[in-house]
XYZ file of C-alpha atoms in Angstrom:
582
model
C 167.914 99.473 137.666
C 170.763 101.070 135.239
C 170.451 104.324 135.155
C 172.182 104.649 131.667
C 169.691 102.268 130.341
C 166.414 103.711 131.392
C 165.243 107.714 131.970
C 168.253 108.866 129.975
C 168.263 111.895 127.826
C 171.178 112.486 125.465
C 174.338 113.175 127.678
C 172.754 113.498 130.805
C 172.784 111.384 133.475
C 169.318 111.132 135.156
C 170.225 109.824 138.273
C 171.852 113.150 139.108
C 169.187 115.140 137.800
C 166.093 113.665 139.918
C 166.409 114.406 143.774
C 163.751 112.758 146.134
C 161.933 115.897 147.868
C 161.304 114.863 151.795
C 158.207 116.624 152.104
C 156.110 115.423 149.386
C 157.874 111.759 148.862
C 158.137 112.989 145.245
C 160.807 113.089 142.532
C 161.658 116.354 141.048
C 163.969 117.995 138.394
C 166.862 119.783 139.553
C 166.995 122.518 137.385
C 170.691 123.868 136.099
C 171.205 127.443 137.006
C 169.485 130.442 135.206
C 172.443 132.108 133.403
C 175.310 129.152 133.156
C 178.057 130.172 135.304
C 182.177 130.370 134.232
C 183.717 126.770 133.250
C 180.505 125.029 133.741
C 178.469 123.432 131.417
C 174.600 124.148 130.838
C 173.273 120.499 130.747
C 170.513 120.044 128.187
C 166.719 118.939 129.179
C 165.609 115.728 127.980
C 163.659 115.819 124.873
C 160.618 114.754 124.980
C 160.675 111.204 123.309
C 163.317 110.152 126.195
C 160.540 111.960 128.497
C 158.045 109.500 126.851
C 160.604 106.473 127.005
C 160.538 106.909 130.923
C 156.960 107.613 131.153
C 155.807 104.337 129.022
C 157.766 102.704 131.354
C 156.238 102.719 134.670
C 152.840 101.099 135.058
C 149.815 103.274 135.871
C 151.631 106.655 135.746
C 150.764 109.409 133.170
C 153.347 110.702 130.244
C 151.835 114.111 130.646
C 154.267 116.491 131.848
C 155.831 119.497 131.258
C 159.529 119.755 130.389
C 160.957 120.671 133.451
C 158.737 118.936 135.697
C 158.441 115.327 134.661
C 158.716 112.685 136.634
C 160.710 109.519 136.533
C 160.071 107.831 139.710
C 161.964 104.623 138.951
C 165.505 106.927 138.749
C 167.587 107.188 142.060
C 169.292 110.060 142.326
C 172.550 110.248 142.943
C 175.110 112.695 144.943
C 174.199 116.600 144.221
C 176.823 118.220 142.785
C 177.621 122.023 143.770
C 176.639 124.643 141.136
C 180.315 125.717 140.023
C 181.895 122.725 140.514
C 182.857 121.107 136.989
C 181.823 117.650 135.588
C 184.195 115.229 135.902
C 185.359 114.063 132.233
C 183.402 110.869 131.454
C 185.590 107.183 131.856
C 187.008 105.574 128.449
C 183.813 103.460 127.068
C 181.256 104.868 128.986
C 178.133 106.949 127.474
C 177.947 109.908 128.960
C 178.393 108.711 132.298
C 181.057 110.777 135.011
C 184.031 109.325 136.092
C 183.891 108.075 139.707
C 186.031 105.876 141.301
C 183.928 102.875 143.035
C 185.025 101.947 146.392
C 183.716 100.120 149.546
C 182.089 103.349 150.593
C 180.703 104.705 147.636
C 178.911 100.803 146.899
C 177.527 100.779 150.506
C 175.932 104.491 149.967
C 174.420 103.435 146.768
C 173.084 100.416 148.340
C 171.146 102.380 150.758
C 170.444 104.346 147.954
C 168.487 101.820 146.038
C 166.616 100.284 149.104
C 166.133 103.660 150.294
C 166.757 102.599 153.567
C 163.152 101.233 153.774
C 163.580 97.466 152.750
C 160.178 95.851 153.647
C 160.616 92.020 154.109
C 157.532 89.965 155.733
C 156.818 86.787 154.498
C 155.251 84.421 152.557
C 156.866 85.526 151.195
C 158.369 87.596 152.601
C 157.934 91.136 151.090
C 160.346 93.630 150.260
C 160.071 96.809 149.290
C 161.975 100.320 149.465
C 159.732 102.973 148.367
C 161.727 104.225 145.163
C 158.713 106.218 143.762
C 156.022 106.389 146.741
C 152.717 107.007 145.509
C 152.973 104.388 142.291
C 153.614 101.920 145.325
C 150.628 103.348 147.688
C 148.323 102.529 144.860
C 149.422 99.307 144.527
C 148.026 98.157 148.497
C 144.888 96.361 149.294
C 143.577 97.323 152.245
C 141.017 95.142 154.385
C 139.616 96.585 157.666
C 141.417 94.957 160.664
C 137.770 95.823 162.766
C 139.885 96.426 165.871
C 140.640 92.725 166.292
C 144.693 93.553 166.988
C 146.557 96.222 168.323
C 146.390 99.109 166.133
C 150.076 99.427 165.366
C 153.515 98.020 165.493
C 156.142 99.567 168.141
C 159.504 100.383 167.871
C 160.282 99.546 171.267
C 158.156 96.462 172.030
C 157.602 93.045 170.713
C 156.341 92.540 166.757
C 153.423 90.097 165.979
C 152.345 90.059 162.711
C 149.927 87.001 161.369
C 151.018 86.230 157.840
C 147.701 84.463 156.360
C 148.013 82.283 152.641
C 144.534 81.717 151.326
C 143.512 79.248 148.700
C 141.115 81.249 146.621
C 141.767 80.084 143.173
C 142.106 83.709 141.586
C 144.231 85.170 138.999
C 145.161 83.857 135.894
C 145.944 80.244 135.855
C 144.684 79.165 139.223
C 141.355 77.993 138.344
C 143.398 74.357 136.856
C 144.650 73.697 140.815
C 140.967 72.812 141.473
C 138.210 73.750 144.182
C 137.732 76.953 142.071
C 135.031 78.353 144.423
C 136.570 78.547 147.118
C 136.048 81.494 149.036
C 139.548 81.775 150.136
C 140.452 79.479 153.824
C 143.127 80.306 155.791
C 145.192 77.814 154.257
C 148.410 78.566 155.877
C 148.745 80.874 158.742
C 152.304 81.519 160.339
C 152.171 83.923 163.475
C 155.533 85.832 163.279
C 156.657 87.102 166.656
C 159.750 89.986 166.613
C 161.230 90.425 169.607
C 161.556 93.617 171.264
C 165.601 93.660 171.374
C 164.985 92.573 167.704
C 167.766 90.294 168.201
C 165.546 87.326 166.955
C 161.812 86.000 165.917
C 159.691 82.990 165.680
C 157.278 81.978 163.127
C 155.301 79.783 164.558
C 152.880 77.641 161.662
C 149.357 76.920 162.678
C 147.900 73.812 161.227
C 145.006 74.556 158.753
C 143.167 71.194 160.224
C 143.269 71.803 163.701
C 140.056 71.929 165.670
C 139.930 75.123 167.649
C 137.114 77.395 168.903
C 136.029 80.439 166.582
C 134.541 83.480 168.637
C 131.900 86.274 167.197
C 133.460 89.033 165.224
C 132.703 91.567 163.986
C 133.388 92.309 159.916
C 133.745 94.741 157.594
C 132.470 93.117 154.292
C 133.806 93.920 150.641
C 130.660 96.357 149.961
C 131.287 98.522 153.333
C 128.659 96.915 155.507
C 129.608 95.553 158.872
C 128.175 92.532 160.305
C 128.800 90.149 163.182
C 129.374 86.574 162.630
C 128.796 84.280 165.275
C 131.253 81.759 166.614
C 131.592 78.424 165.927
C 132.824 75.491 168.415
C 135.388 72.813 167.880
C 135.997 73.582 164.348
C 139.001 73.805 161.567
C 141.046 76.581 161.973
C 140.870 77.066 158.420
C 137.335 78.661 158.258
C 138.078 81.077 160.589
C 138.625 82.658 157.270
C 136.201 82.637 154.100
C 133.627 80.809 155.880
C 130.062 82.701 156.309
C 131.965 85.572 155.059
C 134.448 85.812 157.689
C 137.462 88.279 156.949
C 140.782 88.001 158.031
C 139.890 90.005 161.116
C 138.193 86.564 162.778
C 141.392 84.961 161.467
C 143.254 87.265 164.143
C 140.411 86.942 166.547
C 140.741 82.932 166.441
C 144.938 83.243 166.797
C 143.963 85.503 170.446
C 141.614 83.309 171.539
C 143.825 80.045 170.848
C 147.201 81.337 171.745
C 146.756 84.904 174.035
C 148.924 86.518 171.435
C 146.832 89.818 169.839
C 148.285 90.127 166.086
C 149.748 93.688 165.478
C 148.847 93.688 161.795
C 148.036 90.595 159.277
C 148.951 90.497 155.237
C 147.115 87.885 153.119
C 148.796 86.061 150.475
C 147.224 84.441 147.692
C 148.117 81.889 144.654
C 149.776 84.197 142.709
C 151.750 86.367 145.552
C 153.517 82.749 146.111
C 154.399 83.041 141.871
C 155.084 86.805 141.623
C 157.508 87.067 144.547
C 159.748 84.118 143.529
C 159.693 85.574 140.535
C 160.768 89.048 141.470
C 163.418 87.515 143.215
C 164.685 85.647 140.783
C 164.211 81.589 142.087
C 164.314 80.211 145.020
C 166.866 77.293 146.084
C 165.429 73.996 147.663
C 166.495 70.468 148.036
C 164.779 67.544 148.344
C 166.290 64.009 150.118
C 164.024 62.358 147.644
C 162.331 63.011 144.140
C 158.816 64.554 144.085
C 156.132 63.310 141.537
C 152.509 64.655 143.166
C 149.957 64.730 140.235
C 147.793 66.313 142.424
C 149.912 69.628 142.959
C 151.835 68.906 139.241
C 155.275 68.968 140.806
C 157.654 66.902 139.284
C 161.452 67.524 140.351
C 164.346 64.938 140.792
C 166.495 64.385 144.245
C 168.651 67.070 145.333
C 168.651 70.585 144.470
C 166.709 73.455 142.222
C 165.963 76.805 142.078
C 162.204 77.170 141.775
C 160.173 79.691 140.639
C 156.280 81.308 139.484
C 154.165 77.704 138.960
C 156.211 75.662 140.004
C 157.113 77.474 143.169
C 153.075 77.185 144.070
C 153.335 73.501 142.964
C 156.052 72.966 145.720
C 153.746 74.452 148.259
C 151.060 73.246 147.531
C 152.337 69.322 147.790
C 151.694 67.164 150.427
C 150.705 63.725 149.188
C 153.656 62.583 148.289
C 156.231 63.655 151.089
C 155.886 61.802 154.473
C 152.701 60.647 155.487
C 150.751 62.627 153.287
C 149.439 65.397 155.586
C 148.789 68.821 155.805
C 151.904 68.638 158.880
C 153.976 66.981 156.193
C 152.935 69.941 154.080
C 153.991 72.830 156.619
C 157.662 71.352 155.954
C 157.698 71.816 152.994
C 156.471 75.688 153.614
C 158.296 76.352 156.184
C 161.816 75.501 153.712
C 160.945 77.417 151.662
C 160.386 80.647 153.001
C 163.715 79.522 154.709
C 165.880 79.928 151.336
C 163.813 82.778 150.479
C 164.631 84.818 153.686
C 167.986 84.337 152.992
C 167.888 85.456 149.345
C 166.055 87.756 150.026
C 168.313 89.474 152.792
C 171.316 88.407 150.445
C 173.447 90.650 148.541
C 172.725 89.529 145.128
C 169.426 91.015 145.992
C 170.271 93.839 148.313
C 172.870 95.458 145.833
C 170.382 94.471 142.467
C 168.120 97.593 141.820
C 166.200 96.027 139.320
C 165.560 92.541 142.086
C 164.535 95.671 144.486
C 161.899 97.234 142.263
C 160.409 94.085 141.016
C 159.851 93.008 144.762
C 158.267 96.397 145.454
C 156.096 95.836 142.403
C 154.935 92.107 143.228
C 154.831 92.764 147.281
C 152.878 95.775 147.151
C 150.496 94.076 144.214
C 150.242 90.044 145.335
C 149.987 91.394 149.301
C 146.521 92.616 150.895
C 147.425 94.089 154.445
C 145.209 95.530 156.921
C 144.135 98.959 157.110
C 146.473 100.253 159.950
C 149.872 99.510 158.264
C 147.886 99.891 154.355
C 150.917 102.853 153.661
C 154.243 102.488 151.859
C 156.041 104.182 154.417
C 154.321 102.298 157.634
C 154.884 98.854 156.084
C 158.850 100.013 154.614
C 159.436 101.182 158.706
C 157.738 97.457 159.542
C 160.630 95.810 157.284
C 163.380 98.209 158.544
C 162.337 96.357 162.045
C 161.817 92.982 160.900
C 164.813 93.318 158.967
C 166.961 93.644 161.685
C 166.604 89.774 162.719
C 170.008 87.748 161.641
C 168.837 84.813 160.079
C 170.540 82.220 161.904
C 168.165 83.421 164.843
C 164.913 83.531 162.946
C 163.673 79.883 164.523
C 160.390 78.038 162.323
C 157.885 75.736 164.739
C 154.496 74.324 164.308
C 151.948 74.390 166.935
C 152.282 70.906 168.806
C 149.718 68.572 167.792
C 147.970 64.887 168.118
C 145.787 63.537 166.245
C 141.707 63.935 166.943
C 139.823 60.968 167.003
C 138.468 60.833 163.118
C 142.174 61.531 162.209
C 141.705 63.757 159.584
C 142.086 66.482 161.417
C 144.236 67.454 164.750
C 144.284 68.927 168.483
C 146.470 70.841 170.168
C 148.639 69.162 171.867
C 148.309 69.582 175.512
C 151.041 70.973 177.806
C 153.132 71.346 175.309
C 151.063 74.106 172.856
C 150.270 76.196 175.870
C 153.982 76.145 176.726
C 154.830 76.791 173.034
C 152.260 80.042 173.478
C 153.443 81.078 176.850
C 157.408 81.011 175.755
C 156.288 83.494 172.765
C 153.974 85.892 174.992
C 157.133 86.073 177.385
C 158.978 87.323 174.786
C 161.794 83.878 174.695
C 163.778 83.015 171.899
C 163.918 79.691 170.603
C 167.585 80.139 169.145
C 170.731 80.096 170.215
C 171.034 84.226 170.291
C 170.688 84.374 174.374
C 172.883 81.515 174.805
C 175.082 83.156 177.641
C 172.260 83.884 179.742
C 170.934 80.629 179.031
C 174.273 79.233 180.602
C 174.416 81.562 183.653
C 170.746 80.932 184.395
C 171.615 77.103 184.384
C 174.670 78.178 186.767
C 172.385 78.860 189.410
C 170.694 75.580 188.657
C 173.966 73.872 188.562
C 174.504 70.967 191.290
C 173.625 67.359 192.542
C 169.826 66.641 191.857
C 167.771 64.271 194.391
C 165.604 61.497 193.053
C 162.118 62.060 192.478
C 161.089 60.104 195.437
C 162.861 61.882 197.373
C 161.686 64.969 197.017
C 159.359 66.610 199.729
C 157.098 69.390 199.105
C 154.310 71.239 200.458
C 151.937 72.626 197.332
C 149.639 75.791 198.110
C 147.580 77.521 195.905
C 148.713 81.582 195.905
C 147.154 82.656 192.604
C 146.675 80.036 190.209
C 143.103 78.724 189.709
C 140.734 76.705 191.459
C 142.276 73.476 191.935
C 145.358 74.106 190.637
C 146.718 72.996 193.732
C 145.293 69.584 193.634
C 146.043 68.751 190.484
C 149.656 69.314 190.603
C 149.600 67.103 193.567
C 147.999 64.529 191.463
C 150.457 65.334 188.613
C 153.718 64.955 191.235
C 152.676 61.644 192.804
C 151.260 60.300 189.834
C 153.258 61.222 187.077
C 156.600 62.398 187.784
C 156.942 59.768 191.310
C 157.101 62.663 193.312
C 155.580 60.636 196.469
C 156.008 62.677 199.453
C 154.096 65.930 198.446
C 151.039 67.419 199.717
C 148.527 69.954 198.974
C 147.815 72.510 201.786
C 145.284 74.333 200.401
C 145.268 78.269 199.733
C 148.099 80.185 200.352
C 148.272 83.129 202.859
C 148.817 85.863 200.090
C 148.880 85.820 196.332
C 151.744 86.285 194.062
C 152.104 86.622 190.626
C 155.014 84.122 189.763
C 155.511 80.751 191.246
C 158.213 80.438 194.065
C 159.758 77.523 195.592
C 161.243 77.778 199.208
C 163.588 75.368 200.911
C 166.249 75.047 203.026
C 169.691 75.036 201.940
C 170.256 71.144 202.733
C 167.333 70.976 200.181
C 169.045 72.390 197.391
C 169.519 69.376 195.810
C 165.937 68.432 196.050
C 164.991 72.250 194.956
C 166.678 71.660 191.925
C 164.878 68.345 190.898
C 161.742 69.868 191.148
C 162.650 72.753 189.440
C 163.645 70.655 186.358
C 160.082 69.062 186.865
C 157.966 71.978 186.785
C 160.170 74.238 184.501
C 161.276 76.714 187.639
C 163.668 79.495 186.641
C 166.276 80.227 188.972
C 165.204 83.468 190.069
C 161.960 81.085 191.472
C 164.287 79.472 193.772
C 163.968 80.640 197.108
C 167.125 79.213 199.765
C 167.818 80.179 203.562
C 164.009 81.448 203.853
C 163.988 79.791 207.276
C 161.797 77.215 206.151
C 160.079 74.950 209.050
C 157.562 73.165 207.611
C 156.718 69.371 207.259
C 155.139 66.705 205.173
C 152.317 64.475 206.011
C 155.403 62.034 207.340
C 156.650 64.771 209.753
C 159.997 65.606 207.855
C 160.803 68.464 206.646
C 159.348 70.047 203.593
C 159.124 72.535 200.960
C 157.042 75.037 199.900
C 155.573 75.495 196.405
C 153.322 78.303 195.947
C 151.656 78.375 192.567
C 151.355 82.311 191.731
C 149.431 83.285 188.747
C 151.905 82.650 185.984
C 150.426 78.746 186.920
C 149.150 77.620 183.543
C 148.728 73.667 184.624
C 149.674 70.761 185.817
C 152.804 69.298 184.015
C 153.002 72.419 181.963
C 156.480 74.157 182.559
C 155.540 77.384 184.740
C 158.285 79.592 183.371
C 157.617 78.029 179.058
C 160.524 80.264 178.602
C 163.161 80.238 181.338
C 165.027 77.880 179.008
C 163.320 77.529 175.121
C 166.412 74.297 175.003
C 163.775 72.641 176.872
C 160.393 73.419 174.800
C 160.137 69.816 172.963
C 158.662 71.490 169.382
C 160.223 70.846 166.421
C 162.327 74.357 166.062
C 164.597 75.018 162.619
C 166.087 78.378 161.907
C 166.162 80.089 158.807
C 169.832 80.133 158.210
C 169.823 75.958 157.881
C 169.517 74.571 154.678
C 167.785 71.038 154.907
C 166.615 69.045 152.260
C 162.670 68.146 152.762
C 161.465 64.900 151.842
């Protein structure tokens, strides 16, 4: 925002009349000095059409106030200046502005300034918002009732889950042409956002709106107050988990527990016209295509390469999918997943960070296009949410999609297994999928590092120490008949229970240790040498021991989904990567 083109009065500059009080989040006048003191100037009051200028021009706030208590929330106020200290003679050209001399320093205070240290970004779009006048903001939130289906609140010092939801209810101007105008609003696209507790990176992981999962009971707080319990529903789209027999986002949170063992912190819903106000308030975003786009059905129309998109036509790019790849909704998450891409980088850019009038506009559109849940539904619990989020370089901000194959009437999809459960597990441990651990990574693989033995000749002894019920058995049946490790055998239950999976072995085994370790997704610190093994296979030689603790999840599923993410086989792109879709 300029400050010499909005809120001023005469000669005075606003922005170092209005002072932010801490206590009350409120703007108020700093008022000059009773009696006007030697060699200093009594600044004048504004008059009350500029008081009226600034009032018209903030939405929803009244221009009833008296003269030396009005308020003009959208005015940042700048350094105070000590009473008896003289005004700096204003700089050739400029209207009644102070001469300062703009370095480094004074541009990176004013850029906190503006953001107010608070800069909100989530995503779909990603929100961002620094609470420049607080309560104007407050009133802009929806709040649904989260019905104690996650956490209860974010923590500074753990791990960040938040379930970004994008509904296709058709409301809001315009959106009744895109079709399917009853809709009760699905969960149309769902990303599962995961911060890590270092905050040195996240995943947003995309759940396909087709895939058949299994919906519990929850229990709802409905638009008119009431609660009620919907039941569950078995092998169904994930997409009704929300909408469907009234179910509120709460289920939506309940379903993304029950599928992955990940309990949301907080959700935020996102509807037609979030997607058009946000790319607006940012001013475009940038994506490229390998290919030109014509889908009648979604009325986007661009050429090859790239363009800055914004409003309709930014929906119209989301909302495509029949005419890149093979038409599906998976083709469709692509597409998504790009674009929030570009926009994570805009918006953490510094043509936004440093433009106060990009940083009000997002505040405006987040806090009106956004409904959150009741436990974050407060400017200054969802601007500490951002400062947290915020704190992710891009480069380590990693986009997947729950592994899928298709279900047998092929219009809709099943997770796939092994590889979805190891996709969960690697975010519940807390794992990157970048590159942002990459030295541990390396000295992890150190220990790993040697000559590996063939499959057949590896020789292990499996025992149950934790896992389920016939765990042991069926990685038996997994080793001999799936990986061609021959000479194994089960041994039954083990003599005590542990909670993570060892393997022990003698150190003339190392090289068959190490095989089966790259088999079964061991981490290092699962390898267990010189233990004075002495046991022996069915054949009579000598033989390892595998005991599967509880961190088991399955046969042919990697045990530790997150000693090494370079092994996860998803498709994984960070946000820093620009890729043209198509």
């Amino acid at each position: 925002m300029d400050a010499q083109g909005r809120g001023r009065a005469e000669d005075i500059d606003p922005a170092d009349q209005w002072v932010l009080n801490p206590n009350t989040g409120e703007y108020e006048l700093r008022l000059a000095p009773s009696a006007p003191q030697s060699g200093v100037p009594r600044p004048r009051r504004a008059t009350p059409a500029a008081a009226g200028a600034r009032a018209g021009g903030a939405s929803g706030r009244s221009a009833t106030a008296t003269p030396d208590t009005r308020e003009i929330p959208e005015v940042v106020p700048g350094p105070r200046r000590r009473r008896g200290t003289p005004e700096e003679e204003p700089l050739p050209g400029r209207r009644g502005g102070r001469g300062r001399t703009k370095t480094k320093k004074s541009k990176g205070k004013r850029i906190l300034v503006w953001t107010g240290g608070t800069l909100a970004f989530v995503l779909v779009g990603v929100s961002a918002a620094g609470y420049l006048y607080y309560q104007h903001l407050n009133n802009n939130i929806t709040s649904i009732s989260s019905d104690g289906a996650g956490t209860g609140g974010f923590s500074k010092d753990r791990a960040i889950n938040l379930l970004v939801i994008g509904t296709d209810k058709r409301t809001g101007k315009g959106n009744e042409s895109y079709g399917d105008k009853e809709s009760v609003g699905h969960a149309d696209t769902t990303i599962l956002l995961h911060v890590s507790k270092d905050r040195t990176n996240a995943t947003a992981m995309s759940i396909p709106r087709d895939m058949i999962v299994d919906i519990p009971d929850c229990e709802t707080t409905q638009e008119d107050g009431s609660k009620k319990i919907i039941g569950g529903s078995t092998g169904v789209r994930f997409n009704t988990s929300l909408g469907q027999d009234g179910r509120t986002p709460s289920c939506t949170m309940r379903t993304v527990t029950e599928l992955t063992g990940i309990v949301p912190d907080h959700f935020m819903v996102a509807d037609f016209n979030a997607v058009k106000t946000l790319s607006t308030a940012i001013g475009g975003v940038k994506v490229c295509l390998a290919k030109p786009i014509k889908d009648s059905k979604s009325k986007l129309d661009l050429s090859k390469g790239e363009h800055v998109i914004q409003g309709e036509q930014a929906l119209s790019f989301l909302r495509t999918r029949y005419s890149v790849g093979f038409g599906s909704d998976l083709d469709r998450i692509k597409l998504q997943q790009q674009f929030l891409s570009s926009m994570i980088r805009q918006m953490k850019s510094e043509d936004t960070l440093t433009d106060a009038r990009k940083v009000i506009d997002l505040a405006e559109a987040a806090t009106k296009a956004l409904s959150v849940d009741d436990k974050i539904a407060d400017i200054k619990k969802l601007g500490s949410l951002g400062q947290e989020v915020g704190k992710v370089n891009t480069k380590n901000i990693t986009f997947t999609t729950v592994p899928v194959v298709d279900n047998t009437d092929r219009a809709t999809v099943l997770p796939m297994p092994g590889k979805a459960e190891q996709l969960f597990e690697t975010i519940r441990n807390d794992v990157s999928l970048s590159d942002v651990k990459k030295k541990e990574k390396q000295k992890q693989a150190a220990k790993l590092k040697g000559k590996r033995a063939d499959a057949s000749e590896v020789r292990v002894n499996v025992y149950n120490g934790g896992a389920e019920a016939g765990s042991a058995q069926a990685t038996l049946n997994w080793l001999q008949n799936d990986v061609g490790v021959t000479k194994s055998s089960q041994l039954g239950n083990a003599g005590k229970t542990l909670s993570k999976t060892t393997l022990e072995y003698d150190p003339d085994q190392a090289d068959q240790a190490r095989k089966l370790a790259d088999l079964m997704g061991l981490s290092a610190s699962a390898l267990k040498p010189g233990e004075g093994n002495s046991e022996t296979n069915s054949q009579g030689l000598p033989a390892m021991v595998l005991t599967l603790g509880k961190d088991f999840k399955g046969a042919g599923v990697k045990i530790s989904g997150s000693s090494s993410a370079a092994d996860l086989d998803v498709e994984k792109n960070t946000a820093d990567k620009e890729k043209c879709a198509g």
